[in-house]
Coordinates of C-alpha atoms in Angstrom, one line a residue:
X112 CA 119.7 79.8 128.8
X113 CA 118.4 83.4 128.6
X114 CA 115.0 84.1 127.3
X115 CA 115.0 86.4 124.1
X116 CA 111.3 87.1 124.1
X117 CA 108.2 87.8 126.3
X118 CA 104.5 87.1 125.5
X119 CA 102.2 90.0 126.0
X120 CA 98.4 90.2 125.9
X121 CA 97.2 93.7 125.1
X122 CA 93.8 95.0 125.1
X123 CA 92.3 98.3 123.9
X124 CA 88.8 99.7 123.3
X125 CA 87.0 102.0 120.9
X126 CA 86.5 105.5 122.2
X127 CA 83.8 105.7 124.8
X128 CA 83.4 102.0 124.4
X129 CA 81.2 102.3 121.3
X130 CA 80.0 99.0 120.1
X131 CA 80.9 99.4 116.5
X132 CA 82.1 95.9 115.3
X133 CA 79.7 93.3 114.0
X134 CA 81.3 89.8 113.5
X135 CA 82.1 90.7 109.9
X136 CA 83.6 93.9 110.9
X137 CA 85.7 92.3 113.6
X138 CA 87.1 89.9 111.0
X139 CA 88.1 92.8 108.8
X140 CA 89.8 94.6 111.7
X141 CA 91.6 91.4 112.7
X142 CA 93.0 90.9 109.3
X143 CA 94.1 94.6 109.2
X144 CA 96.0 94.2 112.5
X145 CA 97.5 91.0 111.4
X146 CA 98.7 92.7 108.1
X147 CA 100.2 95.6 110.2
X148 CA 102.0 93.1 112.4
X149 CA 103.3 91.2 109.6
X150 CA 104.6 94.2 107.8
X151 CA 106.3 95.5 110.9
X152 CA 107.8 92.2 112.0
X153 CA 105.5 91.9 115.0
X154 CA 104.9 88.3 116.0
X155 CA 101.2 88.1 116.4
X156 CA 100.0 84.8 118.0
X157 CA 96.2 85.8 118.3
X158 CA 94.0 88.8 117.4
X159 CA 90.3 89.1 118.0
X160 CA 87.8 91.1 120.0
X161 CA 84.0 91.9 120.5
X162 CA 81.9 94.9 119.8
X163 CA 83.9 97.6 121.6
X164 CA 87.4 96.1 122.1
X165 CA 90.5 94.3 120.7
X166 CA 92.7 91.6 122.2
X167 CA 96.2 90.8 120.8
X168 CA 98.8 88.3 122.0
X169 CA 102.2 89.1 120.9
X170 CA 105.5 87.4 121.2
X171 CA 108.0 90.4 121.6
X172 CA 111.8 90.4 121.3
X173 CA 113.8 92.2 123.9
X174 CA 114.8 94.8 121.2
X175 CA 111.0 95.7 120.5
X176 CA 109.3 98.5 122.4
X177 CA 105.9 97.7 123.7
X178 CA 104.6 101.2 123.7
X179 CA 105.8 101.7 120.0
X180 CA 104.1 98.4 118.9
X181 CA 100.8 99.4 120.6
X182 CA 100.9 102.9 119.1
X183 CA 101.6 101.3 115.6
X184 CA 98.8 98.7 115.8
X185 CA 96.3 101.2 117.1
X186 CA 97.2 104.1 114.9
X187 CA 97.8 102.1 111.7
X188 CA 94.6 99.9 112.1
X189 CA 92.2 102.8 112.7
X190 CA 93.6 104.6 109.7
X191 CA 93.3 101.8 107.3
X192 CA 90.0 100.7 108.6
X193 CA 88.6 104.1 108.3
X194 CA 89.6 104.5 104.7
X195 CA 87.3 101.6 103.8
X196 CA 84.1 102.6 105.6
X197 CA 81.5 105.4 105.5
X198 CA 81.9 108.5 107.6
X199 CA 79.3 107.1 110.1
X200 CA 81.2 103.9 110.5
X201 CA 84.6 105.4 111.2
X202 CA 86.4 104.3 114.4
X203 CA 88.4 106.0 117.1
X204 CA 90.4 104.2 119.7
X205 CA 90.2 105.2 123.4
X206 CA 93.5 106.5 124.9
X207 CA 95.6 103.9 126.5
X208 CA 95.5 100.1 126.7
X209 CA 95.8 97.3 129.0
X210 CA 98.9 95.0 128.7
X211 CA 100.3 92.1 130.7
X212 CA 103.0 89.5 130.3
X213 CA 101.9 85.9 129.9
X214 CA 103.8 82.9 131.2
X215 CA 104.7 80.4 128.3
X216 CA 102.6 77.6 129.9
X217 CA 99.6 79.9 129.7
X218 CA 99.9 81.0 126.0
X219 CA 97.5 78.5 124.6
X220 CA 94.8 79.3 127.1
X221 CA 95.2 83.0 126.3
X222 CA 94.9 82.2 122.6
X223 CA 91.8 80.2 123.3
X224 CA 90.4 83.1 125.4
X225 CA 91.1 85.5 122.5
X226 CA 89.7 83.3 119.8
X227 CA 86.3 82.9 121.5
X228 CA 85.6 86.5 122.5
X229 CA 82.2 86.6 120.9
X230 CA 81.1 83.3 122.7
X231 CA 82.6 84.5 126.0
X232 CA 80.7 87.9 126.0
X233 CA 77.3 86.4 124.7
X234 CA 77.0 83.5 126.9
X235 CA 78.4 84.0 130.5
X236 CA 79.3 86.6 133.0
X237 CA 82.9 86.2 133.4
X238 CA 85.9 87.5 135.4
X239 CA 88.5 89.3 133.3
X240 CA 91.2 86.7 132.3
X241 CA 89.4 83.8 134.0
X242 CA 91.4 81.1 132.2
X243 CA 90.2 78.1 134.2
X244 CA 87.5 77.3 131.8
X245 CA 89.9 77.5 128.7
X246 CA 92.4 74.9 129.8

């Protein structure tokens, strides 16, 4: 039976890795990204981040273009976010992003990894995508 979708983990950061997101602002940005995904028929399984970056886990159909989706999520999220904050709080995203496919059996681990970003960054040194602690 052919697989009609793929799971993709995407990460992008603020310009020059400026730490601009408080926990409250990260919640706000996550809601903005979730709304954009919903309006654009992008199946978003998880979104979260830390002071200077965002993680998303998507389930994409074969017909969806990853580069178009990343462009839509990054461009629209900064535009919407910046309309709601003072000039000194406006954000810009750094050019580019990181993305990787995720095996179906690892999806739950990646969701946990994304959900607990603040805890991960505050409480331990970690190797990027070290999922053994999240299973």
